[in-house]
Short mmCIF file of C-alpha atoms and ligand atoms in Angstrom, two decimals:
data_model
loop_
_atom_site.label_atom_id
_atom_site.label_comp_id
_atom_site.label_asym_id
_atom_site.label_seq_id
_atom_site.Cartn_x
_atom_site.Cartn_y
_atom_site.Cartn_z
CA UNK A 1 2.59 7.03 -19.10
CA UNK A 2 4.54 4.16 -20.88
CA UNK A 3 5.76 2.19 -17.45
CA UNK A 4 2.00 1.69 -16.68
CA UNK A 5 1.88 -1.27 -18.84
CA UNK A 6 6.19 -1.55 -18.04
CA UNK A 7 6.25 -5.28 -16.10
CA UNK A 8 9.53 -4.12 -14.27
CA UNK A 9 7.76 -1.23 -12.36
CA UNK A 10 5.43 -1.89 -9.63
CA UNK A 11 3.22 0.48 -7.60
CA UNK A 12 3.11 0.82 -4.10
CA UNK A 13 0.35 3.08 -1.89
CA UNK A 14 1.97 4.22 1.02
CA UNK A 15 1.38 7.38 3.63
CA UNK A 16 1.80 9.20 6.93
CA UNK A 17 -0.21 8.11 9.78
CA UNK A 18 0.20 9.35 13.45
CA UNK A 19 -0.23 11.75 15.89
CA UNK A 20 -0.57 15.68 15.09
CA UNK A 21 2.86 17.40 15.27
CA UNK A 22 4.92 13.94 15.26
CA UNK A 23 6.20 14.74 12.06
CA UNK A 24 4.22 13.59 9.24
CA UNK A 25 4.49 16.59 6.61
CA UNK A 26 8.08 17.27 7.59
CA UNK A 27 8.95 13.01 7.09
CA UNK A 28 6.98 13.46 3.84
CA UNK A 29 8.89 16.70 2.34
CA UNK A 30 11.91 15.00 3.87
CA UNK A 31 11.72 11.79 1.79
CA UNK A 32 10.93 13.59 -1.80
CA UNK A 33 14.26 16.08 -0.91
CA UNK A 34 16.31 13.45 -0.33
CA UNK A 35 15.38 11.54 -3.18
CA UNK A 36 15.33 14.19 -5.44
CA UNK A 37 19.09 14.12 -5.08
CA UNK A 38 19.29 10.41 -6.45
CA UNK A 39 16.86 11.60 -9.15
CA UNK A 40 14.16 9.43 -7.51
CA UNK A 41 11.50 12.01 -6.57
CA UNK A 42 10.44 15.74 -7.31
CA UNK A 43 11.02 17.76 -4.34
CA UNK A 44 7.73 18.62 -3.36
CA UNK A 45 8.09 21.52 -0.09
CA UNK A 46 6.37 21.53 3.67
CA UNK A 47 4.43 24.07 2.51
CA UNK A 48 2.81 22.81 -0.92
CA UNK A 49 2.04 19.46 0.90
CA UNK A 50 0.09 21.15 3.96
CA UNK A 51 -1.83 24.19 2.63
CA UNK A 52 -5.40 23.37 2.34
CA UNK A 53 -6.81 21.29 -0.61
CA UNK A 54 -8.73 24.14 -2.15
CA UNK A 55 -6.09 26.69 -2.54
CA UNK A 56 -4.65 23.67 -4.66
CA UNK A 57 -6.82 22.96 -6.99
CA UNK A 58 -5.20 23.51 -10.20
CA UNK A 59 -5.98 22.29 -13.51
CA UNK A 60 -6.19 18.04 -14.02
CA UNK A 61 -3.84 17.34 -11.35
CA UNK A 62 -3.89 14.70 -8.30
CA UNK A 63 -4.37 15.97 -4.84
CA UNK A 64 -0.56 17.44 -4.20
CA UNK A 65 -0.86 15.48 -0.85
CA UNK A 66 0.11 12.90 -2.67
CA UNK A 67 3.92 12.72 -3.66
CA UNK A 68 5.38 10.23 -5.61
CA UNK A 69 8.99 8.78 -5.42
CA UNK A 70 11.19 5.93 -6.85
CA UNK A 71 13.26 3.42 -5.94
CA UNK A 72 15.44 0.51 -7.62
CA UNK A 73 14.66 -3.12 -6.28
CA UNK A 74 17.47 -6.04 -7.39
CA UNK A 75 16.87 -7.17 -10.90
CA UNK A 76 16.84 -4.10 -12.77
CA UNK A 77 12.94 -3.93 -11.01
CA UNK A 78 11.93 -0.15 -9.68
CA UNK A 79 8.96 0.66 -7.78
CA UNK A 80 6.90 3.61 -7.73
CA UNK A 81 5.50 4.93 -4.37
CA UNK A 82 2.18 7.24 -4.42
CA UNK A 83 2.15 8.30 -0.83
CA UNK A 84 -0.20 10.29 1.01
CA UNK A 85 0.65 12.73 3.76
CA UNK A 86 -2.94 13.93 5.12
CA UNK A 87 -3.46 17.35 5.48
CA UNK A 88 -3.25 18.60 8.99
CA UNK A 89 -6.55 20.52 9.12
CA UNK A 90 -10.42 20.53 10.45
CA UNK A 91 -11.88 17.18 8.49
CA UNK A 92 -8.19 15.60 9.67
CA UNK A 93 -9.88 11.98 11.42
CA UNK A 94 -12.32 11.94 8.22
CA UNK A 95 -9.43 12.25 5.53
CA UNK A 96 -6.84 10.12 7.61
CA UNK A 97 -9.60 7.33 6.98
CA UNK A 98 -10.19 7.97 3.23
CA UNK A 99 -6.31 8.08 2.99
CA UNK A 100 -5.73 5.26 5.07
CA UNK A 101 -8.49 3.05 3.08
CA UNK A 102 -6.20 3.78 -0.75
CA UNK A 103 -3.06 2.45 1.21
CA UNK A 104 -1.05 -0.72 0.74
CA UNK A 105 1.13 0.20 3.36
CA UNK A 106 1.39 3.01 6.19
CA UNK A 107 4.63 4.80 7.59
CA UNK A 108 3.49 5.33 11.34
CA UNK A 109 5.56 8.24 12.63
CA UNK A 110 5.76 8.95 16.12
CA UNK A 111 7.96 11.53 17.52
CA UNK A 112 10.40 9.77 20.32
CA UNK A 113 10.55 12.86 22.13
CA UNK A 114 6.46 12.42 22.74
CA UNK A 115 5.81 8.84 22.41
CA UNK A 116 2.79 6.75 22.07
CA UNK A 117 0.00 9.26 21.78
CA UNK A 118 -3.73 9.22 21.54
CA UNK A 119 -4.18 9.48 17.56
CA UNK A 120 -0.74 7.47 17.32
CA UNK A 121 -3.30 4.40 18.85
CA UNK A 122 -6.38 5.71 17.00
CA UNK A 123 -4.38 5.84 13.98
CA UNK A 124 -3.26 2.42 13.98
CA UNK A 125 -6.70 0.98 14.85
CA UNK A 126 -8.04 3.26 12.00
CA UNK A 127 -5.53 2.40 9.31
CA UNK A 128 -5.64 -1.65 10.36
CA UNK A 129 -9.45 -1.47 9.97
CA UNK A 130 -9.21 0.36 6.44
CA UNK A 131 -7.01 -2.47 5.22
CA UNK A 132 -3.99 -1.73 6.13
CA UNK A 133 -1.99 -4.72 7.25
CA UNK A 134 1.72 -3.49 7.29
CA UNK A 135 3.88 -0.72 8.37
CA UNK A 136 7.18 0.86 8.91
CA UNK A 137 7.21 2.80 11.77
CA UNK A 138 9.91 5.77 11.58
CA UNK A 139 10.74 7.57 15.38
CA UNK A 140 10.92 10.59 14.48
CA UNK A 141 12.43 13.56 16.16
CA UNK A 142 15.71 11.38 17.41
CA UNK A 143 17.59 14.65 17.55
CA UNK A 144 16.13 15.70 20.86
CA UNK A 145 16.30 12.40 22.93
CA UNK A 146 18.72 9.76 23.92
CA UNK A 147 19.38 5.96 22.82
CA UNK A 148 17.80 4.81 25.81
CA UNK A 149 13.92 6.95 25.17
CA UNK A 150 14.65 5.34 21.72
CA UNK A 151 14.86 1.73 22.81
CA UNK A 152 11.80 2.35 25.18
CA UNK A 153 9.32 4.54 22.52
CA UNK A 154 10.31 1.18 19.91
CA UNK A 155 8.87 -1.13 22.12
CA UNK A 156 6.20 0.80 22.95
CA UNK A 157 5.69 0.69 18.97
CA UNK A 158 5.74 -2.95 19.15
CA UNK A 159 3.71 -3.45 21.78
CA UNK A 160 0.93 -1.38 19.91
CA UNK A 161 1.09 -3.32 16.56
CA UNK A 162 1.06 -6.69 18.78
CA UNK A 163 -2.16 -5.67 20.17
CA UNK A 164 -3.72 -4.32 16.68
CA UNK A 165 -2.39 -7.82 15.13
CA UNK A 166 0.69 -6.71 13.06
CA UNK A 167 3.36 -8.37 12.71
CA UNK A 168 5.46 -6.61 15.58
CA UNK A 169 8.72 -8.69 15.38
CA UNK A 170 9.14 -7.81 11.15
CA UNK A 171 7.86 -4.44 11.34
CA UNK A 172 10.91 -2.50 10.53
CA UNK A 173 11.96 0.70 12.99
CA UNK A 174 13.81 3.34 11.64
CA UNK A 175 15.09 6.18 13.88
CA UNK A 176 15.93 8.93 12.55
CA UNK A 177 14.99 13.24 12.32
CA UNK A 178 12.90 14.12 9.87
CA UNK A 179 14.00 17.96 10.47
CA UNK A 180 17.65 17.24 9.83
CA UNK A 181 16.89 15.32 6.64
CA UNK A 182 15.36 18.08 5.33
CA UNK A 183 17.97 20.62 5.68
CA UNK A 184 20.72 18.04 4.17
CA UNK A 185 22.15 17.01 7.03
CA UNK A 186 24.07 13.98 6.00
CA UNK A 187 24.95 13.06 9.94
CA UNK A 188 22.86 9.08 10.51
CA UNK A 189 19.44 10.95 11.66
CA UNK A 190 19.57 12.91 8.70
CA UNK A 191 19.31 12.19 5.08
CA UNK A 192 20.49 8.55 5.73
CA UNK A 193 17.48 7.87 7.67
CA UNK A 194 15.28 8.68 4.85
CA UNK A 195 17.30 6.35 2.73
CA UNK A 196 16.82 3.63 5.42
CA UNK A 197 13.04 4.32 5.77
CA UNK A 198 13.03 3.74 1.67
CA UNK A 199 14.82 0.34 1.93
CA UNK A 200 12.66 -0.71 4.49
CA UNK A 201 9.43 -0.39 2.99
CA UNK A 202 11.21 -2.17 -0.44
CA UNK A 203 12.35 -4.48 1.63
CA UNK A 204 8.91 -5.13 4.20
CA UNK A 205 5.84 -4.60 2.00
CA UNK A 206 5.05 -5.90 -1.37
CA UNK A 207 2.60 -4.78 -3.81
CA UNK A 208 -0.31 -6.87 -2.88
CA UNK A 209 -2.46 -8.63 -6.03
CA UNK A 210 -4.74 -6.38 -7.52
CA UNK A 211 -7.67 -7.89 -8.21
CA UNK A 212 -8.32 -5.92 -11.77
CA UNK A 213 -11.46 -8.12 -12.72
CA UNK A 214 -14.61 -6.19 -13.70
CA UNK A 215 -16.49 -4.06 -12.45
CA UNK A 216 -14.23 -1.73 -12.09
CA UNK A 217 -14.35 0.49 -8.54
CA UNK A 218 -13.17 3.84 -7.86
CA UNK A 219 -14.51 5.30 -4.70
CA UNK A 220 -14.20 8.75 -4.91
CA UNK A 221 -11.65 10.75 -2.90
CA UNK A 222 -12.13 14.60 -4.28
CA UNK A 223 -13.99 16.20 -6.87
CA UNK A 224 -12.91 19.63 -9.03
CA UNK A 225 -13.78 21.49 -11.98
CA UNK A 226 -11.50 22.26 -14.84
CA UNK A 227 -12.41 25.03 -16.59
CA UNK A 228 -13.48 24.60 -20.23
CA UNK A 229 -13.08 20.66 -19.70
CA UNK A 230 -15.42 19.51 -16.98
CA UNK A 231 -15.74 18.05 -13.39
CA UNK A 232 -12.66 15.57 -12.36
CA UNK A 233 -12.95 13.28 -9.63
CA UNK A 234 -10.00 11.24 -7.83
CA UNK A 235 -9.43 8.41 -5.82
CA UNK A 236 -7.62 5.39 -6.35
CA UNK A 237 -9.41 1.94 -7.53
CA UNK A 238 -10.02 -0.87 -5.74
CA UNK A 239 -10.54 -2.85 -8.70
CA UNK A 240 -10.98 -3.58 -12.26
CA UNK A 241 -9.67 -1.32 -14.93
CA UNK A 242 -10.70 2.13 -16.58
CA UNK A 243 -10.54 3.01 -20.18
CA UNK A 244 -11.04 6.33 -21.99
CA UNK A 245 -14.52 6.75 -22.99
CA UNK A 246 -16.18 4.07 -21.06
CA UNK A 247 -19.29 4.00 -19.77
CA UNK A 248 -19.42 4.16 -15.67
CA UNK A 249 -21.96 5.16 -12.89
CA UNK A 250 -21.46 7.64 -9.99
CA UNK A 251 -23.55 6.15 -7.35
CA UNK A 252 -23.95 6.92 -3.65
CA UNK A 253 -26.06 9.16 -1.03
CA UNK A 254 -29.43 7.80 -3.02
CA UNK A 255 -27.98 8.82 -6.15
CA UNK A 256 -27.10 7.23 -9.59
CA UNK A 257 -26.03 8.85 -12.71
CA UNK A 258 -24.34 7.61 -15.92
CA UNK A 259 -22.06 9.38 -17.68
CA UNK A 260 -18.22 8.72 -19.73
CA UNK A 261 -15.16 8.90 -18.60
CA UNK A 262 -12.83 11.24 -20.98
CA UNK A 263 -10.10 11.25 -19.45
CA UNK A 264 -7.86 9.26 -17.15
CA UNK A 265 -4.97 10.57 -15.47
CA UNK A 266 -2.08 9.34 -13.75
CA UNK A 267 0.74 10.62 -12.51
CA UNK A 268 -0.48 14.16 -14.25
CA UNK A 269 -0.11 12.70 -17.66
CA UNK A 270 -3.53 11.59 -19.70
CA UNK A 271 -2.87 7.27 -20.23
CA UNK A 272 -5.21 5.06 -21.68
CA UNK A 273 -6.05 3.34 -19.12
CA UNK A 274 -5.45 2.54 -15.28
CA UNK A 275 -5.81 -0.24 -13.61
CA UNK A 276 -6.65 -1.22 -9.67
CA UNK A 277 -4.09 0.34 -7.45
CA UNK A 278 -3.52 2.81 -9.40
CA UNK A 279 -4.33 6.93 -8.17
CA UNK A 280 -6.00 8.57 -11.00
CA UNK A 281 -8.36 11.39 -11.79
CA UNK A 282 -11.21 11.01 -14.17
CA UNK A 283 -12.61 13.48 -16.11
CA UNK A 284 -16.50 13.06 -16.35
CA UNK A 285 -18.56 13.90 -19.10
CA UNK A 286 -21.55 16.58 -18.30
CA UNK A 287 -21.19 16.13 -14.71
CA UNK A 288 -21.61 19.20 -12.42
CA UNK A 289 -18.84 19.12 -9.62
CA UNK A 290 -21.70 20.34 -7.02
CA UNK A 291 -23.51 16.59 -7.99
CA UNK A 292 -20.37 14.63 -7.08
CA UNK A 293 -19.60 13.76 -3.57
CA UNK A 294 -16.91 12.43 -1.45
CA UNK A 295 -17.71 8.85 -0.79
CA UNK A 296 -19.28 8.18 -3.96
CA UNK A 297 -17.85 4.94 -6.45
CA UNK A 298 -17.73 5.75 -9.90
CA UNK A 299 -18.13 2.28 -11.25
CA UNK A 300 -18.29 0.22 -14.42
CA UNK A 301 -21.46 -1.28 -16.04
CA UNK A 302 -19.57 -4.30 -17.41
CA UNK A 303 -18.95 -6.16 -13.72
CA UNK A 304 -21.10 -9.47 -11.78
CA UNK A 305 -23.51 -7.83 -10.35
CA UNK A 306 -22.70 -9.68 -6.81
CA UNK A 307 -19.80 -7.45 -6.38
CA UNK A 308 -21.79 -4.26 -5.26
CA UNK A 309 -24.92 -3.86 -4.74
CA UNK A 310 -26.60 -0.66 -3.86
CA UNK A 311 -28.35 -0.53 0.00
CA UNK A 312 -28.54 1.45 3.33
CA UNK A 313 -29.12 -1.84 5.06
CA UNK A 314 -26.92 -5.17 5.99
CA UNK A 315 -25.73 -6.80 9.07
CA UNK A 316 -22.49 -6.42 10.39
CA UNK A 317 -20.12 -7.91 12.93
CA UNK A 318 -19.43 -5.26 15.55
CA UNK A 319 -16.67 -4.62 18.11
CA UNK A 320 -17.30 -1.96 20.70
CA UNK A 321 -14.18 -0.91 21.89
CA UNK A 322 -13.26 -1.05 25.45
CA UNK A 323 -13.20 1.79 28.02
CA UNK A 324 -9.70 0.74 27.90
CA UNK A 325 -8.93 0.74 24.06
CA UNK A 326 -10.07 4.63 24.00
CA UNK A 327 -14.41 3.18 23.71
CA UNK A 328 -17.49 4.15 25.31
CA UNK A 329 -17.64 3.73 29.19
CA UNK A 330 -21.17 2.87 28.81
CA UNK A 331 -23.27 0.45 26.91
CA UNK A 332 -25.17 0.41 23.49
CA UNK A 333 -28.72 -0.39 23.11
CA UNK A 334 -30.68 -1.14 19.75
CA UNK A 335 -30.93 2.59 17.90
CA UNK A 336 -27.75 4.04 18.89
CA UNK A 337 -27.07 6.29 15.94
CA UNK A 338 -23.76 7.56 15.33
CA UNK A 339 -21.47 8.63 12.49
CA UNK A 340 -20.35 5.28 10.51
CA UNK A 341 -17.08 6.05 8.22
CA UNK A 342 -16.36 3.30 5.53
CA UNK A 343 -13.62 4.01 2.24
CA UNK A 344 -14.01 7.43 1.58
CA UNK A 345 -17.63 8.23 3.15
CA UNK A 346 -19.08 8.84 6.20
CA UNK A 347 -22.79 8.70 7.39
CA UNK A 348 -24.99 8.66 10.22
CA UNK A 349 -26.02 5.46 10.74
CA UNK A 350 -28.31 3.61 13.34
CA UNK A 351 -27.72 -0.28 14.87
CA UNK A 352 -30.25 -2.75 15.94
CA UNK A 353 -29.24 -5.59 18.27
CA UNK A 354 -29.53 -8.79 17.29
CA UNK A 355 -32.12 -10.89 18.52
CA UNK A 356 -34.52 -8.50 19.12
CA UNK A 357 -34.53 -9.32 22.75
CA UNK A 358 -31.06 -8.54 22.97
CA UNK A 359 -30.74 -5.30 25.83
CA UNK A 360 -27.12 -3.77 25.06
CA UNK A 361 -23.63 -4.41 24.10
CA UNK A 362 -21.05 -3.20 26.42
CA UNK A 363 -17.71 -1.96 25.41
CA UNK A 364 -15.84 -5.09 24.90
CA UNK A 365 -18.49 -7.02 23.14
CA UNK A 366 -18.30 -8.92 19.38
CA UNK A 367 -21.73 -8.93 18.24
CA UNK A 368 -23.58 -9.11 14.94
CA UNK A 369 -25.47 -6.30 14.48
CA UNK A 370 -27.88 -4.62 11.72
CA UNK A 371 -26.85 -1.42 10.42
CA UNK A 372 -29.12 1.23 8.65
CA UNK A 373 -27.93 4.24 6.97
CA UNK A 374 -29.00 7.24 6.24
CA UNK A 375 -28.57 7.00 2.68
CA UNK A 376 -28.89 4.08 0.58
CA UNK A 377 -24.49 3.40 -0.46
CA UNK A 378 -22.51 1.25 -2.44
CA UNK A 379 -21.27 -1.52 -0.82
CA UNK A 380 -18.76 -4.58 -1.61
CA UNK A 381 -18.34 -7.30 0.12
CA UNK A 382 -16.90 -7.37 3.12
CA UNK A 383 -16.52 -3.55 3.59
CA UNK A 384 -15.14 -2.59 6.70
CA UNK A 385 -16.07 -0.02 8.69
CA UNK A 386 -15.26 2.38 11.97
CA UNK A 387 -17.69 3.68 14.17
CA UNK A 388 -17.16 7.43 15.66
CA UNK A 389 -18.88 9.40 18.59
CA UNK A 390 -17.66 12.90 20.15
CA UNK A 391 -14.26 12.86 18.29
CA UNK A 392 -13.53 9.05 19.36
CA UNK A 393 -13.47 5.96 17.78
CA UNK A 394 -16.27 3.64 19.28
CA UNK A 395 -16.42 0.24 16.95
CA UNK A 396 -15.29 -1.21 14.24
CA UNK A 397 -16.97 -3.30 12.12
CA UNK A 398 -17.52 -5.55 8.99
CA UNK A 399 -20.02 -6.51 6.52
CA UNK A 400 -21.86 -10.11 6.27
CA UNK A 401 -24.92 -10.11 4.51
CA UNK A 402 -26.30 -7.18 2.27
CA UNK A 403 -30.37 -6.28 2.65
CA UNK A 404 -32.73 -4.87 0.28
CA UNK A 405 -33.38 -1.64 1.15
P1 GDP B 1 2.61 16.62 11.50
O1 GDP B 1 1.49 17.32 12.20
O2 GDP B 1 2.76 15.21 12.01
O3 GDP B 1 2.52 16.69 10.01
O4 GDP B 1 3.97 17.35 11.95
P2 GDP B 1 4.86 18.41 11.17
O5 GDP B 1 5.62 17.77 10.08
O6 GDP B 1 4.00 19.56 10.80
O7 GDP B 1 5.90 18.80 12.31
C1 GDP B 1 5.49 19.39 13.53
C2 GDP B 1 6.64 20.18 14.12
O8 GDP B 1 7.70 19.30 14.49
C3 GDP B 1 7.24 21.20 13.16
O9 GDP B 1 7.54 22.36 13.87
C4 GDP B 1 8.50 20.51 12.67
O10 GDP B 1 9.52 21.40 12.27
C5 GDP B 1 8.92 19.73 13.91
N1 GDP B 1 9.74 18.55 13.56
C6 GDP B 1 9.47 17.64 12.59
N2 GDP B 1 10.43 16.70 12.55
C7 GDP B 1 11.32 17.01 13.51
C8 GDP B 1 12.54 16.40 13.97
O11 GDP B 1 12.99 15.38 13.45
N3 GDP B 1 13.17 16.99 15.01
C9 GDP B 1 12.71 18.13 15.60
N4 GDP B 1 13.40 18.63 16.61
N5 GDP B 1 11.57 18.72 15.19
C10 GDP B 1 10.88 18.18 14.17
MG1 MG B 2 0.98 17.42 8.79
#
């Protein structure tokens, strides 16, 4: 707990994103073997990161999807990675999103052997629209192709950041096998490639500022009971800080309840406090774990009220994807009602067109919109949101203005 408040450590959000099979889990085991041999990391197996979240739900602990690792920056500085791999099961879209929207940076793995694939595009749009405005994209799998499928899957990489607006010229490639790395192999697509990965997210993404003004925000990520101690929710804040015994609200899906926080955790120690950026769990006072959702903030009572403010109405500015971009074929008229996923949450929610007169949007079109959900939520400024139908993304979108429910 003592390099929380340590000025020469800095923390860094990081995670998988990409298409199923590409590599993700075995990257992620990968990365905490290797460094577990420079004593940066805690080997953390394939199997412990990908079983399903229930069967790991032991004692005050942070979701085992995410690892944590080390690394040493020039002037006696070291960073700390959280990094999320996302399990590989049913809710998999949902908790890329949630995972995607606690990230500071992503590592988009794409095996070269496959190539750009569906959710290696859906992914990126996804992770861009949850925030996430750098990555380091590792080609994965370079064991079963040659230099030249390399050369052609980067580009195809680059190509696909260009058109998402990254930065496709600095975004670091790093080929490599994320198979032989885990088995030791010390040829250059084994373990060397997860040491040149490492540098190149030191090297490409900083920590961004963290705005820790109050209120403090923590949406919530996953919720478990401990027995004899109470219900413990996690997630990572947004902003502000969190202090033992302070007040908060859990608010969201029409509800609002006040209770204390008794415990913060980070990095499965108890600390005094965390502050925004940091992945904790919170221990809640007389809170049953059946009354806390997914998608809910717990919040501080101390902040400018302007921050958040609690709604299920407010106009956004929409972009239906193209036919093209993976988006409807056909167009949207005023009370198309779909699932709307924002942070951590997801809800159905209906649009009406703006003017009133206005017949439909086709794929393609900016627009402002008004948005109503089914629940009143949360919201900050500013929140960004995706837009989902039959398993496919269909808009993304962004808060203006706020309305009283
Ligand atoms: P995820 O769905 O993206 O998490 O992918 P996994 O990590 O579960 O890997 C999917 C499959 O690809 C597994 O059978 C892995 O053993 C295999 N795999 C992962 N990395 C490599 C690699 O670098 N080379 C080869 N040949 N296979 C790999
Ligand atoms: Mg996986």
């Amino acid at each position: 707990g003592q390099e929380k408040s340590d000025p020469t450590v800095e923390h860094v959000n990081v995670g998988t994103i990409g298409h199923v099979d590409h590599g993700k889990t075995t990257l992620t085991a990968a990365i905490t073997k290797v460094l577990a041999k420079r004593g940066n990391a805690s080997y953390v197996s394939y199997d412990s990161i990908d079983r399903a979240p229930e069967e790991r739900r032991r004692g005050i602990t942070i979701n085992v999807a995410h690892v944590s690792y080390w690394s040493l920056l020039s002037g006696g500085r070291r960073r700390r990675y959280a990094h999320t791999d996302c399990p590989g099961h049913a809710d998999y879209v949902k908790n890329m999103i949630s995972g995607a929207s606690q990230m500071d940076a992503a590592i988009l793995v794409v095996a070269a052997s496959e190539g750009e694939m569906p959710q290696t595009r859906e992914h990126v749009l996804l992770a861009k629209q949850a925030g996430v405005s750098k990555m380091v994209v590792f080609l994965n799998k370079a064991d079963l192709v040659d230099a030249d499928v390399l050369e052609l899957v980067e580009l195809e990489m680059r190509e696909l950041l260009d058109k998402h607006g990254l930065d496709a010229e600095k975004t670091p490639v790093v080929c490599g096998s994320a198979r032989l790395a885990v088995a030791g192999d010390p040829g250059p697509l084994g373990e060397p490639a997860v040491d040149r990965l490492v540098a190149a997210l030191d090297a490409y993404v900083e920590p961004p500022v963290r705005d820790e003004a109050p209120p403090f925000v923590m949406p919530v990520d996953n919720a478990f009971s401990v027995t004899g101690r109470g219900t413990v929710v996690t997630g990572t804040l947004v902003r502000g800080i969190v202090r033992r015994l302070d007040k908060v609200s859990l608010v969201g899906f029409d509800e609002c309840r006040s209770t204390v926080v008794t415990d913060v955790q980070a990095f499965r120690e108890s600390v005094p406090q965390a502050v925004a950026g940091d992945h904790v769990g919170l221990l809640l006072r007389g809170v049953p774990v059946r009354s806390v959702l997914r998608g809910m903030l717990v919040c501080g009572c101390d902040g400018d009220e302007g921050v958040l403010s609690v709604t299920n109405r407010f106009t956004a500015q929409l972009y239906l994807l193209s036919a093209s971009e993976g988006g409807r074929q056909a167009p949207v008229r005023t009370g198309y009602t779909q699932q709307l996923f924002s942070s951590t949450w997801n809800l159905q929610a209906r649009l009406d067109l703006t003017p009133a007169e206005l017949d439909m949007l086709l794929p393609g079109d900016h627009a402002t919109v008004g948005v109503t959900l089914l629940r009143k939520m949360p919201l900050l400024a500013n929140q960004t949101f995706t837009m989902r139908e039959n398993g496919v993304t269909v808009a993304t979108g962004r808060l203006v203005t706020r309305l009283d429910p």
